[in-house]
């Protein structure tokens, strides 16, 4: 549910015409309790923010400019329900902040801090899985936004749509440092939808371009592959390519995803990760949704010749008390295999061994 303010304005043309403007205030709160079987060689219980979905409050607005064209903006803040502090490294509008133009037949052009193509087109498959690929290595869970970004999203053309984004470096001497470019395409017809996407980050969070496309959220401890396994060096580039989508059969939705992620580190070593994601969600009743998924991640370090692997399963029962309020129980189990030495379900500390399970009970409320 959103609150809406409508403002009348005057538009100069041949005569005075009234332009319609609206601003929506929206958001959600989500919190709960989580139990971890093994976190640092011991079980732990946590009070958690964002158990069902990351909390946020936002402002979304538009002004009708005529002929199917609108001026649009979004300002969206992320925060921790349990502590009241801002997320996204303390940014005021760290989730999104952009302004632009939208046309029914020409598409949408926006400028600001925005989502890249992998999140937009493939992220919904990860979200439907009720879990996150280890270390969110493919950004399916949207830990990384792109700053200084110019983004274009096409209108739907014969069931196809396209998107492209470029995030500027802001380094006057080298425009390649801390830049991002991203592109993707989606197809949707009836019960079937599919997408492909690619994102490349060059010198992300580089100290030579501190105001560039990828900010200090790249240094998050949750992103466990942002340091070389050889010398602990930072990332020179990260490239993400993937494809995935959904197929609906009655009250059941099936999802599938494949992503390939390549880290090139400053010490010239490389890591390639491949993620396979299969999920199913079934609407048992109007109020109760059931979900299950399986992840498989396999990696390859070239210099140290190691091949870590991880398996993870997720199960969720989500019950809606109303259209705006739901409670959910989620259980995730991860097993490290191959040369992987520990399990680590996203959002928690590493296990002391090769297995880790997490049980979460949480509540979400939209407004």
Coordinates of C-alpha atoms in Angstrom, one line a residue:
X1 CA 0.0 0.0 0.0
X2 CA 1.4 3.4 -0.9
X3 CA 0.5 6.9 0.0
X4 CA 0.0 9.3 -2.9
X5 CA 0.2 13.0 -3.2
X6 CA -1.1 14.6 -6.4
X7 CA 0.1 18.0 -7.4
X8 CA -1.3 20.1 -10.2
X9 CA 1.2 22.2 -12.2
X10 CA 1.0 24.5 -15.2
X11 CA 2.7 23.5 -18.5
X12 CA 3.5 26.2 -20.9
X13 CA 2.4 25.4 -24.5
X14 CA 0.0 27.3 -26.9
X15 CA -2.1 27.8 -23.8
X16 CA -1.9 26.9 -20.2
X17 CA -2.5 23.1 -19.6
X18 CA -2.4 21.3 -16.4
X19 CA 0.3 18.6 -15.9
X20 CA -0.5 15.8 -13.4
X21 CA 2.3 14.9 -10.9
X22 CA 2.3 12.2 -8.2
X23 CA 4.6 11.1 -5.4
X24 CA 4.3 7.7 -3.7
X25 CA 5.7 6.8 -0.3
X26 CA 6.3 3.1 0.0
X27 CA 8.3 0.6 1.9
X28 CA 8.5 -2.6 3.9
X29 CA 9.7 -3.8 7.3
X30 CA 11.1 -7.4 7.8
X31 CA 12.7 -9.0 10.8
X32 CA 13.0 -12.3 12.7
X33 CA 15.1 -14.8 14.5
X34 CA 17.7 -17.1 13.0
X35 CA 19.4 -20.2 14.3
X36 CA 22.8 -21.3 12.8
X37 CA 24.0 -24.9 13.4
X38 CA 27.7 -24.1 13.1
X39 CA 29.1 -20.6 13.0
X40 CA 32.8 -20.4 14.0
X41 CA 32.6 -23.9 15.4
X42 CA 29.5 -23.3 17.5
X43 CA 25.8 -22.8 17.1
X44 CA 24.4 -19.3 17.3
X45 CA 21.0 -17.6 17.5
X46 CA 20.6 -14.1 16.0
X47 CA 18.1 -11.3 15.9
X48 CA 17.9 -10.6 12.2
X49 CA 16.8 -7.7 10.0
X50 CA 15.5 -8.5 6.5
X51 CA 14.5 -12.1 7.1
X52 CA 11.8 -12.1 4.4
X53 CA 13.1 -9.2 2.3
X54 CA 15.5 -6.3 2.9
X55 CA 13.8 -3.3 4.7
X56 CA 13.4 -0.1 2.8
X57 CA 11.5 3.2 2.6
X58 CA 11.2 5.0 -0.7
X59 CA 9.8 7.9 -2.7
X60 CA 8.7 7.4 -6.3
X61 CA 7.3 10.2 -8.4
X62 CA 6.3 11.1 -11.9
X63 CA 5.1 14.0 -13.9
X64 CA 3.1 13.6 -17.1
X65 CA 4.8 15.6 -19.9
X66 CA 2.3 14.7 -22.5
X67 CA 2.4 12.4 -25.6
X68 CA 3.1 9.4 -23.4
X69 CA 6.2 10.9 -21.9
X70 CA 6.9 11.2 -18.1
X71 CA 9.6 12.6 -15.9
X72 CA 10.3 10.1 -13.2
X73 CA 12.4 9.7 -10.1
X74 CA 13.1 7.1 -7.3
X75 CA 14.8 7.7 -3.9
X76 CA 15.0 4.5 -1.8
X77 CA 16.7 4.1 1.5
X78 CA 17.7 0.7 3.0
X79 CA 18.0 0.2 6.8
X80 CA 18.4 -2.3 9.6
X81 CA 15.1 -2.8 11.5
X82 CA 16.9 -4.2 14.6
X83 CA 19.3 -1.2 15.0
X84 CA 17.6 1.6 13.0
X85 CA 20.9 2.2 11.1
X86 CA 21.2 2.9 7.4
X87 CA 22.3 0.0 5.1
X88 CA 24.5 0.2 2.0
X89 CA 27.5 1.6 3.9
X90 CA 25.4 4.3 5.6
X91 CA 24.1 5.9 2.4
X92 CA 20.9 8.0 2.8
X93 CA 19.4 6.6 -0.4
X94 CA 21.7 3.6 -0.9
X95 CA 19.3 1.2 -2.5
X96 CA 18.3 3.5 -5.4
X97 CA 18.5 7.2 -6.4
X98 CA 17.8 8.2 -10.0
X99 CA 15.9 10.6 -12.2
X100 CA 14.9 10.3 -15.8
X101 CA 12.4 10.2 -18.6
X102 CA 10.0 7.5 -19.6
X103 CA 8.1 7.1 -22.9
X104 CA 5.6 4.5 -23.8
X105 CA 7.1 3.9 -27.3
X106 CA 10.7 5.0 -26.8
X107 CA 11.6 3.4 -23.5
X108 CA 13.1 4.8 -20.3
X109 CA 16.4 6.7 -19.7
X110 CA 17.6 7.3 -16.1
X111 CA 20.6 8.7 -14.4
X112 CA 21.9 7.9 -10.8
X113 CA 22.6 5.0 -8.5
X114 CA 20.8 2.0 -10.1
X115 CA 20.5 -1.7 -10.6
X116 CA 22.6 -3.4 -13.3
X117 CA 21.2 -6.0 -15.9
X118 CA 22.0 -9.2 -13.9
X119 CA 20.0 -8.0 -10.9
X120 CA 17.1 -6.7 -13.1
X121 CA 16.8 -9.8 -15.3
X122 CA 18.2 -12.7 -13.4
X123 CA 17.9 -11.6 -9.8
X124 CA 14.2 -12.6 -9.7
X125 CA 15.2 -16.2 -10.1
X126 CA 17.6 -16.0 -7.2
X127 CA 14.9 -14.3 -5.0
X128 CA 12.4 -17.0 -5.9
X129 CA 14.9 -19.6 -4.6
X130 CA 14.7 -18.1 -1.1
X131 CA 18.5 -18.2 -0.8
X132 CA 21.7 -16.6 -2.1
X133 CA 24.5 -18.1 -4.1
X134 CA 27.6 -18.3 -1.9
X135 CA 29.1 -14.9 -1.4
X136 CA 26.5 -13.5 -3.8
X137 CA 29.2 -13.9 -6.4
X138 CA 26.9 -13.2 -9.3
X139 CA 25.1 -10.2 -7.6
X140 CA 21.8 -12.1 -7.9
X141 CA 20.9 -10.8 -4.4
X142 CA 21.8 -7.2 -5.4
X143 CA 24.6 -6.4 -2.9
X144 CA 26.2 -4.1 -5.6
X145 CA 24.5 -1.1 -7.2
X146 CA 26.1 1.1 -9.9
X147 CA 26.8 4.7 -9.2
X148 CA 27.1 7.5 -11.8
X149 CA 25.0 5.3 -14.1
X150 CA 23.2 6.1 -17.3
X151 CA 20.6 3.3 -18.0
X152 CA 18.2 2.6 -20.8
X153 CA 15.3 0.1 -20.8
X154 CA 13.5 -0.4 -24.1
X155 CA 9.7 -0.7 -24.4
X156 CA 8.4 -4.2 -25.0
X157 CA 8.8 -5.1 -28.7
X158 CA 7.2 -8.4 -29.9
X159 CA 7.6 -9.8 -26.3
X160 CA 11.2 -8.7 -26.2
X161 CA 12.8 -6.0 -24.1
X162 CA 16.4 -4.8 -23.8
X163 CA 18.5 -2.9 -21.2
X164 CA 21.9 -1.3 -21.1
X165 CA 23.8 0.6 -18.4
X166 CA 27.1 2.4 -18.1
X167 CA 28.6 3.5 -14.8
X168 CA 31.2 6.3 -15.1
X169 CA 34.6 6.1 -13.5
X170 CA 35.0 9.8 -12.5
X171 CA 38.8 9.4 -12.8
X172 CA 40.0 12.1 -15.2
X173 CA 43.2 10.3 -16.0
X174 CA 41.8 6.8 -16.7
X175 CA 38.1 6.3 -17.5
X176 CA 38.5 2.5 -17.2
X177 CA 39.1 2.6 -13.5
X178 CA 36.1 1.7 -11.4
X179 CA 33.7 1.7 -14.4
X180 CA 30.8 -0.7 -15.1
X181 CA 29.0 -1.7 -18.3
X182 CA 26.0 -4.0 -18.4
X183 CA 23.5 -5.2 -20.9
X184 CA 20.7 -7.8 -21.1
X185 CA 17.5 -8.9 -22.9
X186 CA 14.3 -10.5 -21.7
X187 CA 11.5 -12.4 -23.4
X188 CA 8.1 -13.0 -22.0
X189 CA 5.0 -14.7 -23.5
X190 CA 2.1 -16.2 -21.6
X191 CA 3.5 -18.5 -18.9
X192 CA 7.1 -18.4 -20.1
X193 CA 9.8 -15.8 -19.4
X194 CA 13.6 -16.0 -20.1
X195 CA 16.5 -13.6 -20.0
X196 CA 20.2 -13.2 -20.6
X197 CA 22.5 -10.6 -19.0
X198 CA 26.1 -9.6 -18.8
X199 CA 27.9 -7.2 -16.4
X200 CA 31.6 -6.2 -16.3
X201 CA 33.2 -4.3 -13.5
X202 CA 36.6 -2.9 -14.1
X203 CA 38.8 -2.0 -11.1
X204 CA 35.7 -2.0 -8.8
X205 CA 36.1 0.3 -5.7
X206 CA 39.5 1.4 -6.9
X207 CA 41.2 3.9 -4.6
X208 CA 42.2 5.8 -7.8
X209 CA 38.5 6.4 -8.4
X210 CA 36.8 6.5 -5.1
X211 CA 33.7 8.2 -6.5
X212 CA 33.4 5.8 -9.4
X213 CA 30.8 3.3 -10.4
X214 CA 31.2 0.7 -7.6
X215 CA 31.5 2.2 -4.1
X216 CA 32.7 0.9 -0.8
X217 CA 30.0 -1.7 -0.5
X218 CA 32.3 -3.8 -2.7
X219 CA 34.4 -4.2 0.4
X220 CA 31.6 -6.0 2.4
X221 CA 32.7 -9.0 4.3
X222 CA 29.7 -10.8 2.9
X223 CA 31.4 -10.8 -0.6
X224 CA 33.9 -13.5 0.3
X225 CA 35.5 -13.7 -3.2
X226 CA 36.6 -10.1 -3.4
X227 CA 40.2 -11.0 -2.3
X228 CA 42.6 -13.3 -4.1
X229 CA 43.2 -16.7 -2.5
X230 CA 46.9 -16.4 -3.4
X231 CA 48.1 -13.1 -1.9
X232 CA 44.9 -11.5 -0.7
X233 CA 45.0 -9.0 -3.5
X234 CA 41.9 -7.0 -4.6
X235 CA 39.9 -7.5 -7.7
X236 CA 41.1 -6.0 -11.0
X237 CA 37.9 -7.0 -12.8
X238 CA 34.7 -9.0 -12.3
X239 CA 32.6 -10.3 -15.2
X240 CA 29.2 -11.9 -14.8
X241 CA 27.2 -13.6 -17.5
X242 CA 24.1 -15.6 -17.1
X243 CA 20.7 -16.8 -18.4
X244 CA 17.6 -17.9 -16.7
X245 CA 13.8 -17.6 -16.3
X246 CA 10.5 -19.1 -15.3
X247 CA 7.7 -21.3 -16.5
X248 CA 4.3 -21.3 -14.8
X249 CA 2.0 -24.4 -14.7
X250 CA -1.2 -23.6 -13.0
X251 CA -0.4 -22.6 -9.4
X252 CA 3.2 -23.7 -9.7
X253 CA 6.2 -21.7 -10.9
X254 CA 9.4 -23.4 -12.0
X255 CA 12.7 -21.4 -12.2
X256 CA 16.1 -22.1 -13.6
X257 CA 19.3 -20.1 -13.8
X258 CA 23.0 -20.5 -14.8
X259 CA 25.7 -17.9 -14.2
X260 CA 29.4 -17.8 -15.0
X261 CA 31.5 -15.4 -12.9
X262 CA 35.2 -14.6 -13.5
X263 CA 37.3 -12.7 -11.0
X264 CA 40.7 -11.4 -12.3
X265 CA 42.8 -10.3 -9.3
X266 CA 45.5 -7.7 -9.0
X267 CA 48.1 -10.4 -8.4
X268 CA 47.2 -11.8 -11.9
X269 CA 45.5 -14.9 -10.5
X270 CA 41.9 -15.8 -11.6
X271 CA 38.9 -17.5 -10.1
X272 CA 36.0 -18.8 -12.2
X273 CA 32.7 -19.7 -10.5
X274 CA 29.7 -21.3 -12.1
X275 CA 26.3 -21.3 -10.4
X276 CA 23.3 -23.6 -11.3
X277 CA 20.0 -22.7 -9.6
X278 CA 16.8 -24.7 -9.8
X279 CA 13.6 -23.7 -7.9
X280 CA 9.9 -24.4 -7.6
X281 CA 7.2 -22.4 -5.9
X282 CA 3.7 -23.6 -5.3
X283 CA 0.7 -21.6 -4.2
X284 CA -1.0 -24.3 -2.0
X285 CA -3.8 -21.9 -0.9
X286 CA -4.6 -18.3 -1.4
X287 CA -2.6 -17.6 1.8
X288 CA 0.1 -20.2 1.8
X289 CA 3.1 -20.4 -0.6
X290 CA 5.6 -23.3 -0.5
X291 CA 9.1 -23.1 -2.1
X292 CA 12.1 -25.3 -2.6
X293 CA 15.4 -24.8 -4.4
X294 CA 18.8 -26.3 -5.1
X295 CA 22.1 -24.4 -5.8
X296 CA 25.3 -25.9 -7.1
X297 CA 28.4 -23.7 -7.3
X298 CA 31.7 -24.9 -8.6
X299 CA 34.9 -22.8 -8.7
X300 CA 38.3 -23.0 -10.3
X301 CA 41.4 -21.1 -9.1
X302 CA 44.1 -21.2 -11.8
X303 CA 47.3 -20.4 -9.9
X304 CA 46.8 -22.6 -6.8
X305 CA 44.9 -25.2 -8.9
X306 CA 42.0 -25.6 -6.4
X307 CA 38.4 -26.5 -7.3
X308 CA 36.0 -25.7 -4.5
X309 CA 32.3 -26.7 -4.7
X310 CA 29.2 -26.0 -2.7
X311 CA 25.8 -27.6 -2.6
X312 CA 22.8 -25.8 -1.0
X313 CA 19.1 -26.6 -0.6
X314 CA 16.4 -24.1 0.6
X315 CA 12.9 -24.7 1.8
X316 CA 10.3 -22.1 2.7
X317 CA 6.7 -21.9 3.9
X318 CA 5.3 -18.4 3.6
X319 CA 1.9 -17.6 5.1
X320 CA 0.0 -14.3 4.3
X321 CA -2.0 -13.0 7.2
X322 CA -3.2 -10.2 4.9
X323 CA -2.3 -8.7 1.6
X324 CA 0.4 -6.6 3.3
X325 CA 1.6 -8.9 6.2
X326 CA 3.2 -12.4 6.0
X327 CA 5.2 -14.7 8.2
X328 CA 7.7 -17.2 6.8
X329 CA 9.8 -20.2 8.0
X330 CA 13.0 -20.8 5.9
X331 CA 15.5 -23.6 6.2
X332 CA 18.8 -23.7 4.3
X333 CA 21.5 -26.3 4.3
X334 CA 24.9 -26.0 2.6
X335 CA 27.6 -28.5 2.1
X336 CA 31.2 -27.7 1.0
X337 CA 32.8 -30.2 -1.4
X338 CA 35.9 -30.5 -3.6
X339 CA 38.6 -28.2 -2.3
X340 CA 36.2 -26.0 -0.4
X341 CA 37.2 -26.0 3.3
X342 CA 34.0 -24.5 4.9
X343 CA 30.3 -23.9 4.4
X344 CA 28.9 -20.4 4.6
X345 CA 25.2 -19.6 4.0
X346 CA 24.9 -16.0 2.9
X347 CA 24.5 -13.5 5.7
X348 CA 26.2 -15.6 8.3
X349 CA 29.7 -16.4 9.5
X350 CA 31.7 -19.3 8.1
X351 CA 31.1 -22.7 9.6
X352 CA 34.0 -24.5 11.4
X353 CA 33.4 -27.4 9.1
X354 CA 32.0 -28.4 5.7
X355 CA 28.3 -28.2 6.6
X356 CA 26.0 -25.4 7.9
X357 CA 22.3 -25.2 8.3
X358 CA 20.2 -22.1 9.1
X359 CA 16.6 -21.9 10.4
X360 CA 14.9 -18.5 10.1
X361 CA 11.4 -17.4 11.3
X362 CA 10.5 -13.9 10.1
X363 CA 7.7 -11.4 9.5
X364 CA 7.3 -8.9 6.8
X365 CA 4.9 -5.9 6.4
X366 CA 4.4 -3.7 3.4
X367 CA 3.3 -0.1 3.5

